[in-house]
Coordinates of C-alpha atoms in Angstrom, one line a residue:
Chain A
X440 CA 5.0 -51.2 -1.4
X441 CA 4.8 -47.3 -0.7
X442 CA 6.2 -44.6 -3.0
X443 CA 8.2 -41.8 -2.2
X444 CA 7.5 -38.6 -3.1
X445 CA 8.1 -37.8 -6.6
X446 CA 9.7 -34.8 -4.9
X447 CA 12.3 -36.8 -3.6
X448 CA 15.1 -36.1 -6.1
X449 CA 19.1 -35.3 -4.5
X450 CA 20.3 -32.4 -6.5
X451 CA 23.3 -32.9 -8.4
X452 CA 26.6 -32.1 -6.0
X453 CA 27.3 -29.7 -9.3
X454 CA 23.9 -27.8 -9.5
X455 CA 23.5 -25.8 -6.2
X456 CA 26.6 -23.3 -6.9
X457 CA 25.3 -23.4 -10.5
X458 CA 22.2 -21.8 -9.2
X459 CA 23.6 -19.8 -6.8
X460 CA 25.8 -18.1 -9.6
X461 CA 22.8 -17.2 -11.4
X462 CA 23.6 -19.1 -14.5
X463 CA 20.8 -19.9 -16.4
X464 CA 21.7 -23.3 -17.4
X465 CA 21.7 -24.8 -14.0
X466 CA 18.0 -23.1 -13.9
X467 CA 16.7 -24.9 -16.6
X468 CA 18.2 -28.3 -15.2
X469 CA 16.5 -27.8 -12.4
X470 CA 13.3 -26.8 -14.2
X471 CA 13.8 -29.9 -16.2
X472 CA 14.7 -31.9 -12.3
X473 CA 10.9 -30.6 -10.7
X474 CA 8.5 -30.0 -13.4
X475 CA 6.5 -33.0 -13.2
X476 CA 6.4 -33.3 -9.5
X477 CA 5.9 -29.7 -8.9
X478 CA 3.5 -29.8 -12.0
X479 CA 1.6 -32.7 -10.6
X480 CA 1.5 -31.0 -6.9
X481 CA -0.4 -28.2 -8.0
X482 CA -2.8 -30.3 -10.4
X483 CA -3.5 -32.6 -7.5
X484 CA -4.4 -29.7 -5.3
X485 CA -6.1 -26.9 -8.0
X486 CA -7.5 -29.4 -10.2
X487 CA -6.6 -27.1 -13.1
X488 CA -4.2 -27.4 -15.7
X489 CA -3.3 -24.0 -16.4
X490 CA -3.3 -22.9 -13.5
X491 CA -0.9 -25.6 -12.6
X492 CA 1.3 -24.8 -15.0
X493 CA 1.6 -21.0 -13.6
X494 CA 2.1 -22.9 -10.0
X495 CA 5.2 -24.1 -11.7
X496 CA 6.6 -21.1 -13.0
X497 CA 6.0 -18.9 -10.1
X498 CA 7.9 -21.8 -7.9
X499 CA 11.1 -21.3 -10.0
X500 CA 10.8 -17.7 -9.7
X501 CA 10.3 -17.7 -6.0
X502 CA 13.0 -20.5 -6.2
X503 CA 15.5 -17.8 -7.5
X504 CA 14.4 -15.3 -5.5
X505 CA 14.7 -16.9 -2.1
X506 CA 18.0 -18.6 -3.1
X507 CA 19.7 -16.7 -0.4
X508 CA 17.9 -17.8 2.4
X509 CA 18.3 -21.9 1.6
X510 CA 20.9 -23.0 4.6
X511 CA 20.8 -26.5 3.2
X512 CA 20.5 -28.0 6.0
X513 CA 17.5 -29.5 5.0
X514 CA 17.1 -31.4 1.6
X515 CA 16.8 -29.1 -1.2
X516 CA 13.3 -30.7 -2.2
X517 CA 11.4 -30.3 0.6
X518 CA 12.6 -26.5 0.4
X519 CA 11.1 -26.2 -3.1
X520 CA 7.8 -28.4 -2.4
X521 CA 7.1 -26.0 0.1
X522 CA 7.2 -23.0 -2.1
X523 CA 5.5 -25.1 -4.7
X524 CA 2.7 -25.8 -1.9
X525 CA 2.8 -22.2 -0.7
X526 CA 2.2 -21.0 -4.6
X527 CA -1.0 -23.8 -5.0
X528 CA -2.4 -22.7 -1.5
X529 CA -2.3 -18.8 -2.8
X530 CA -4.5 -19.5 -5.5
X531 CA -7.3 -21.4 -4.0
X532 CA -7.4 -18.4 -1.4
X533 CA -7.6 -16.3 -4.5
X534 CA -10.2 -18.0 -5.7
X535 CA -11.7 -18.2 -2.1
X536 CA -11.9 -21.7 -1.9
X537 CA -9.8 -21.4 0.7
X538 CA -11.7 -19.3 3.5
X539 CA -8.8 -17.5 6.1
X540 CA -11.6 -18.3 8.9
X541 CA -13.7 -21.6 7.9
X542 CA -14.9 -23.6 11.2
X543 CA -12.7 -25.5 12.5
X544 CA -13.1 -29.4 13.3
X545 CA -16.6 -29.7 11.9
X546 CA -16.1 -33.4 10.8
X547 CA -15.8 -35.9 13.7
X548 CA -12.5 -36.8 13.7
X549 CA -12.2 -40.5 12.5
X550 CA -9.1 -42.4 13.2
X551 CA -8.7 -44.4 9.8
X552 CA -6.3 -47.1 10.5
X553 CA -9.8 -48.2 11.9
X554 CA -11.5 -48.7 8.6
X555 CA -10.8 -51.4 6.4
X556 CA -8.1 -51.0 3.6
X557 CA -9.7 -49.5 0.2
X558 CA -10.9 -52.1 -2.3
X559 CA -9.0 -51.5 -4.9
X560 CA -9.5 -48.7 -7.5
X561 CA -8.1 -48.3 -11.0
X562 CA -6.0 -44.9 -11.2
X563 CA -8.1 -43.6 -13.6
X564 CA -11.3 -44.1 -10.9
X565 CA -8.8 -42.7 -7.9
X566 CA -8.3 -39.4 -10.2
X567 CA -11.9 -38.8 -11.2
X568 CA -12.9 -39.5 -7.4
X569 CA -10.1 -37.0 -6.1
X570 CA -11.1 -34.6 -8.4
X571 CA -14.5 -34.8 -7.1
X572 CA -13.8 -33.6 -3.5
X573 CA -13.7 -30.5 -2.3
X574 CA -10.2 -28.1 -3.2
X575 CA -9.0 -27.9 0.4
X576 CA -10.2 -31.6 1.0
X577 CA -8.0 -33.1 -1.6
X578 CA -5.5 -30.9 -0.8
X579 CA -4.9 -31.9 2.6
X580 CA -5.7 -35.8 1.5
X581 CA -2.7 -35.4 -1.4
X582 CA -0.6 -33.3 1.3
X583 CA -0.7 -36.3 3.7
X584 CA -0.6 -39.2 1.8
X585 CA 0.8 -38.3 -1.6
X586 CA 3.4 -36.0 0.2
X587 CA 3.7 -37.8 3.3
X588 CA 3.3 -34.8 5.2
X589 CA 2.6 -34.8 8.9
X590 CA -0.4 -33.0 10.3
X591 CA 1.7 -30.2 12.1
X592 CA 3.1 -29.4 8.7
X593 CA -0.1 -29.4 6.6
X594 CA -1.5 -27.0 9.7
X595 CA 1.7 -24.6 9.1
X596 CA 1.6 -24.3 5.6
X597 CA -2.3 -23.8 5.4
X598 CA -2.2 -21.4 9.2
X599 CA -4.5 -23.9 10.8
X600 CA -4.3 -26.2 13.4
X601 CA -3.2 -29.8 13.3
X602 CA -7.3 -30.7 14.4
X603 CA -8.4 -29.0 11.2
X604 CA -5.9 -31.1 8.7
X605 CA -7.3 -34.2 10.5
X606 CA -10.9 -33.4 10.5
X607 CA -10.4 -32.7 6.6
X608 CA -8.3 -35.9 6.5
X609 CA -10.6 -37.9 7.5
X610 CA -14.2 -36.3 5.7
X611 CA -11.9 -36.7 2.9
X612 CA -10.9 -40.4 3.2
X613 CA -14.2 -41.0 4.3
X614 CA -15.7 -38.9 0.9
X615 CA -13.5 -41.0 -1.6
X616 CA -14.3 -44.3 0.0
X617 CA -18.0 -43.5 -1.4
X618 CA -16.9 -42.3 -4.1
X619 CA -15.0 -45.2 -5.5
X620 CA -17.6 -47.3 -3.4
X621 CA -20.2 -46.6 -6.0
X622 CA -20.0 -46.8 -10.0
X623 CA -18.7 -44.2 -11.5
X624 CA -20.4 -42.6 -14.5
X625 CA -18.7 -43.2 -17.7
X626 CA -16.2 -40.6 -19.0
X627 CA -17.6 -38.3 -22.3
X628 CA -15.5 -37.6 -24.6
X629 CA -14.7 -33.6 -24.8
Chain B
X361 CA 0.2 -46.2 11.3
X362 CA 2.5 -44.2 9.1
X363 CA 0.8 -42.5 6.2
X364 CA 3.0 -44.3 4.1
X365 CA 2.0 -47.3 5.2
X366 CA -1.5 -46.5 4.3
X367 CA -3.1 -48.3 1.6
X368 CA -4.1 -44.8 0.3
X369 CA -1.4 -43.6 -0.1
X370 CA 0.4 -46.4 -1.7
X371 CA -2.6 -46.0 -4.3
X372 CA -2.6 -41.8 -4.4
X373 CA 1.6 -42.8 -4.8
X374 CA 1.1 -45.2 -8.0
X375 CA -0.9 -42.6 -9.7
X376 CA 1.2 -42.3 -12.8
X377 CA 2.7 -38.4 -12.6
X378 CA 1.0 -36.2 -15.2
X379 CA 3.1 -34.4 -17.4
X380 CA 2.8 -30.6 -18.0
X381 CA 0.7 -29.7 -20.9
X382 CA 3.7 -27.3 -22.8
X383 CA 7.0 -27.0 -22.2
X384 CA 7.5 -23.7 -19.4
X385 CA 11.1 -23.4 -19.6
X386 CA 11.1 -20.6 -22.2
X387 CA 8.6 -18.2 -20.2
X388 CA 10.5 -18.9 -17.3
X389 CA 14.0 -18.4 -18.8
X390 CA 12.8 -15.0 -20.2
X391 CA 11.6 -13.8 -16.5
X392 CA 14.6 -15.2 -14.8
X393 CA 16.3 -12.7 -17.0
X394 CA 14.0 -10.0 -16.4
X395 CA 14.2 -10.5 -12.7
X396 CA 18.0 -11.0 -12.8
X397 CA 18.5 -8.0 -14.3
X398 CA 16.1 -5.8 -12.6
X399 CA 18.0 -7.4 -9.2
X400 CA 21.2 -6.4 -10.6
X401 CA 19.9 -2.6 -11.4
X402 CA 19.0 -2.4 -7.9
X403 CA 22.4 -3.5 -6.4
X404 CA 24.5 -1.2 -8.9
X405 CA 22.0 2.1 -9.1
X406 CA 23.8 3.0 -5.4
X407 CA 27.3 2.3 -6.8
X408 CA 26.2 4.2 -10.2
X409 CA 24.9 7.3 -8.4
X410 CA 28.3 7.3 -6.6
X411 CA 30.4 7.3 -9.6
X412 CA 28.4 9.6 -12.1
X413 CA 28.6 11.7 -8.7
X414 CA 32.3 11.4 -8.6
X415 CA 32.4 11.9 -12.5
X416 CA 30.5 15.0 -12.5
X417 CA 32.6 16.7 -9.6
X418 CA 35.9 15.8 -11.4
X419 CA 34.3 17.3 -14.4
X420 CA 33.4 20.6 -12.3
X421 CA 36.7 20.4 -10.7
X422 CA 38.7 20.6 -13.6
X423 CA 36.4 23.0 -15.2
X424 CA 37.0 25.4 -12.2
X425 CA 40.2 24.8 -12.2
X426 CA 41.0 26.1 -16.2
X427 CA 39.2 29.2 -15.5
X428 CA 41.2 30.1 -11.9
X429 CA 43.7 29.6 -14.1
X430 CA 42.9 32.0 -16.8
X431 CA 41.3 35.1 -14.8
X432 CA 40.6 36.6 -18.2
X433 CA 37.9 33.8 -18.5
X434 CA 36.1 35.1 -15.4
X435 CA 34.9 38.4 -17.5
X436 CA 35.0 36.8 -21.1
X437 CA 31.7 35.7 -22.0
X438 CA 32.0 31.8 -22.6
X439 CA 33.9 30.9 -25.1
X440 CA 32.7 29.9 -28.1
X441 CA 34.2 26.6 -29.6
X442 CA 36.7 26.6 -32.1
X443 CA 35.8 25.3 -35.7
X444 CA 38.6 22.7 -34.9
X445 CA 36.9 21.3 -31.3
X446 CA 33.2 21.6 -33.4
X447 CA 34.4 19.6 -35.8
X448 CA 36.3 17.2 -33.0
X449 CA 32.8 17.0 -31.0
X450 CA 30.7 16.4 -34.2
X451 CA 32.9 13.5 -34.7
X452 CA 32.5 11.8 -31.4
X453 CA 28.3 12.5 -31.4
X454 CA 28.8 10.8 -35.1
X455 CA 30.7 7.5 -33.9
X456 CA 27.9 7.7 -30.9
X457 CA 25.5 7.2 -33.7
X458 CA 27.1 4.9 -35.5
X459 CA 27.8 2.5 -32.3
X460 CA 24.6 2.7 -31.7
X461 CA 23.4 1.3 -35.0
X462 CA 25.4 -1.6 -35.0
X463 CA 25.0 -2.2 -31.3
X464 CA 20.6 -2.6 -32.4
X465 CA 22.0 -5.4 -35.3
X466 CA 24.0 -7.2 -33.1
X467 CA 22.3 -7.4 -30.0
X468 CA 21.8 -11.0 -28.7
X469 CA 18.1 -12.6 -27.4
X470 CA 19.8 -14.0 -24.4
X471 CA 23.1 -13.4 -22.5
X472 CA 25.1 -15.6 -19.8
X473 CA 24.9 -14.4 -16.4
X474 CA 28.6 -12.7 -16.5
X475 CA 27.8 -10.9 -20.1
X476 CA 24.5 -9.5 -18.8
X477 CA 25.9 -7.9 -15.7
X478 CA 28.7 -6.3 -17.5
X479 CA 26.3 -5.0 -19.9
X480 CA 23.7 -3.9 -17.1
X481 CA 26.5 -2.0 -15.7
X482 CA 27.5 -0.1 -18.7
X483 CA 24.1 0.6 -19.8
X484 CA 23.7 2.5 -16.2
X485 CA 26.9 4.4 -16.8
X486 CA 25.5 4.8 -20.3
X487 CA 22.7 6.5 -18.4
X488 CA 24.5 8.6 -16.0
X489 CA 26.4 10.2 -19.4
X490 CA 23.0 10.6 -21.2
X491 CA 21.6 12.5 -17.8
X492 CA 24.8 14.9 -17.7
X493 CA 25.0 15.7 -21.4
X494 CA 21.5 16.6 -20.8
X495 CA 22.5 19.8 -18.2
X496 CA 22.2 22.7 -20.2
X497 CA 25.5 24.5 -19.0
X498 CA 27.6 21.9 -20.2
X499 CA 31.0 23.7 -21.2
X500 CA 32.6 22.5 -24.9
X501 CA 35.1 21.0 -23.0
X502 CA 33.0 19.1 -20.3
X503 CA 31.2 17.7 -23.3
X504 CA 34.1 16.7 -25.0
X505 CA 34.8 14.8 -22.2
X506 CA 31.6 13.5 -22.2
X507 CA 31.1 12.3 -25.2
X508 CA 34.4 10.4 -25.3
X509 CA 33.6 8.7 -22.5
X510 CA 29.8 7.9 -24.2
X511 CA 31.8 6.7 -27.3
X512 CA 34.2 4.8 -25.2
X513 CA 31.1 2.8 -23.0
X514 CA 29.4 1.9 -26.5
X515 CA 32.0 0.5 -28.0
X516 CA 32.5 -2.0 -25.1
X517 CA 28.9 -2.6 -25.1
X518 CA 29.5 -3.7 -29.0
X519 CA 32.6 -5.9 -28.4
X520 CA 30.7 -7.7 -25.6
X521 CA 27.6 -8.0 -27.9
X522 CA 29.9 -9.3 -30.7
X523 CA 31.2 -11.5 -28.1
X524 CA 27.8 -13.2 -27.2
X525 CA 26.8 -13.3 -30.8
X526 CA 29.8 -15.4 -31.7
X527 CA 29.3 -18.0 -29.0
X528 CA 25.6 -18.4 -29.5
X529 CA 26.3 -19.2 -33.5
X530 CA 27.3 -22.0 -34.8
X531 CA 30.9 -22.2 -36.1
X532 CA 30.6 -20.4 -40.2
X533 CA 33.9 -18.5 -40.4
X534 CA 32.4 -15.6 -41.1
X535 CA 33.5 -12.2 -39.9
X536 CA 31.6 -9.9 -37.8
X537 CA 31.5 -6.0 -38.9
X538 CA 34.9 -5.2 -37.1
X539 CA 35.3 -1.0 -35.4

């Protein structure tokens, strides 16, 4: 059985005026509503903890900035993931692991209902191995199947094409298949 | 095949959901504030200008207006205040003071939305005071005027502070320093 996304949370009828009004309370509802998933969002796709937790902070900010321009004609949720997306893909282009021109389509593009299902992998296994893949690689992997978004929207939110989030799909799928393929070394403690 | 059907993303789905190291709400409360108010400044500093505009010209206005009315004035070098209106004005600048002790006691970490925008807007007119008490041809009875008003703004900035300060303690039955 799939999950949804951990995003997928109906705001309260009460908490949208609340916001609108500027009152702090509903703010910190909300914050309270989205912190793990928006949280976990940017730890899945920076791989850093602190730098996730400034992802989640600068979301709520933008959040209440760009409160105006929410129509609501679209669930409230996907509005903010997409900030909180926006946010996570600012900082790896910061950091430059997200090049604004990196060649496009380089992997042969694999269509992966082809390969067989995954053998099954503990979660702590699944973690290490995502943590192990490239920044944009995992990003686009947790985009698409944590997320459950489609190609066309990982393209828009990253300004590529929907060729690009498939190529990186699949040398991603392909990359954690070897990964939890082989043993994986034992985890040191800190 | 739908990527939720995909027995990746059933497994990247069951990953439990980490939890965030510290609790965030308290940074972000404080710039929500920050930014809240900064946003509000920007909407009222138009609005501000107009009235401190408006203030200053009624000021002129009736300034011109008492020496048309005494041509004597016209030739008289300015007048010099009266021990009486000294005395009056030294008063008000005093209460000024004062006000603005208690307001530094009293003033509350964090305000509702409502509170802080009143507050934000009498803190700008506040300002607008401050910059024409500054001119250095203020007349005795343009300050006057002046620092009425200034007294006047502070002490609704104190009752709104001792507003904010009584909902945000817990219920002792004690008394607040009353004006």
């Amino acid at each position: 059985m799939s999950h949804p996304s951990a995003f997928a949370i109906d705001l309260p009828a009460d908490l949208l005026p609340g916001l609108r009004r500027g009152e702090t309370r509903a703010f910190e509802r909300l914050y309270r509503l989205f912190e793990r998933p928006v949280y976990a969002l940017a730890l899945r796709m920076l791989g850093d903890a602190d730098e996730a937790m400034d992802v989640l902070h600068d979301t709520l900010l933008k959040v209440q900035q760009g409160l105006h321009g929410f129509r609501g004609d679209a669930p409230f949720w996907g509005w903010l993931r997409r900030i909180a997306v926006n946010e996570a893909l600012m900082r790896l282009r910061r950091r430059g692991r997200l090049p604004d021109s990196a060649p496009l389509d380089v992997v042969e593009i694999i269509d992966d209902t082809q390969l067989a299902p995954l053998r099954h992998a503990e979660a702590a296994q699944l973690e290490r191995a995502m943590t192990a893949l490239p920044d944009l690689t995992r990003s686009v992997l947790w985009l698409y199947h944590g997320e459950g978004c489609t190609h066309e929207e990982i393209a828009a939110l990253m300004g590529r094409t929907p060729s690009f989030s498939k190529s990186q799909l699949a040398r991603g799928t392909q990359r954690l298949r070897d990964l939890l393929a082989r043993p994986l070394e034992p985890v040191h403690a800190p | 095949m739908h990527p939720e059907d995909h027995p990746l993303a059933a497994a990247l789905r069951g990953l439990p959901l980490p939890t965030p190291p510290r609790d965030g709400w308290p940074r972000l409360a404080a710039d929500l504030t920050r930014h809240r108010r900064r946003q509000r400044a920007r909407r009222l500093l138009p609005l501000a200008a107009a009235a401190a505009t408006g203030l200053f010209a009624l000021l002129l206005a009736l300034d011109t207006q008492r020496h048309v009315a005494d041509p004597a004035a016209v030739i008289e070098p300015p007048r010099v205040a009266s021990a009486g209106e000294t005395a009056a004005l030294d008063a008000l600048i005093a209460e000024s003071a004062r006000l603005e002790t208690l307001l530094g006691w009293i003033e509350a970490d964090e305000l509702d939305a409502q509170t802080l925008a009143i507050d934000i807007e009498l803190t700008e007119q506040l300002g607008w005071i401050d910059r024409l008490l500054a001119e250095p041809d203020a007349r005795p009875a343009t300050l006057d005027v002046l620092w009425q008003e200034r007294v006047y703004l502070l002490r609704q900035r104190y009752a709104l502070g001792q507003q904010a300060l009584l909902t945000s303690l817990p219920s002792t039955g004690d008394s607040l320093v009353s004006l």
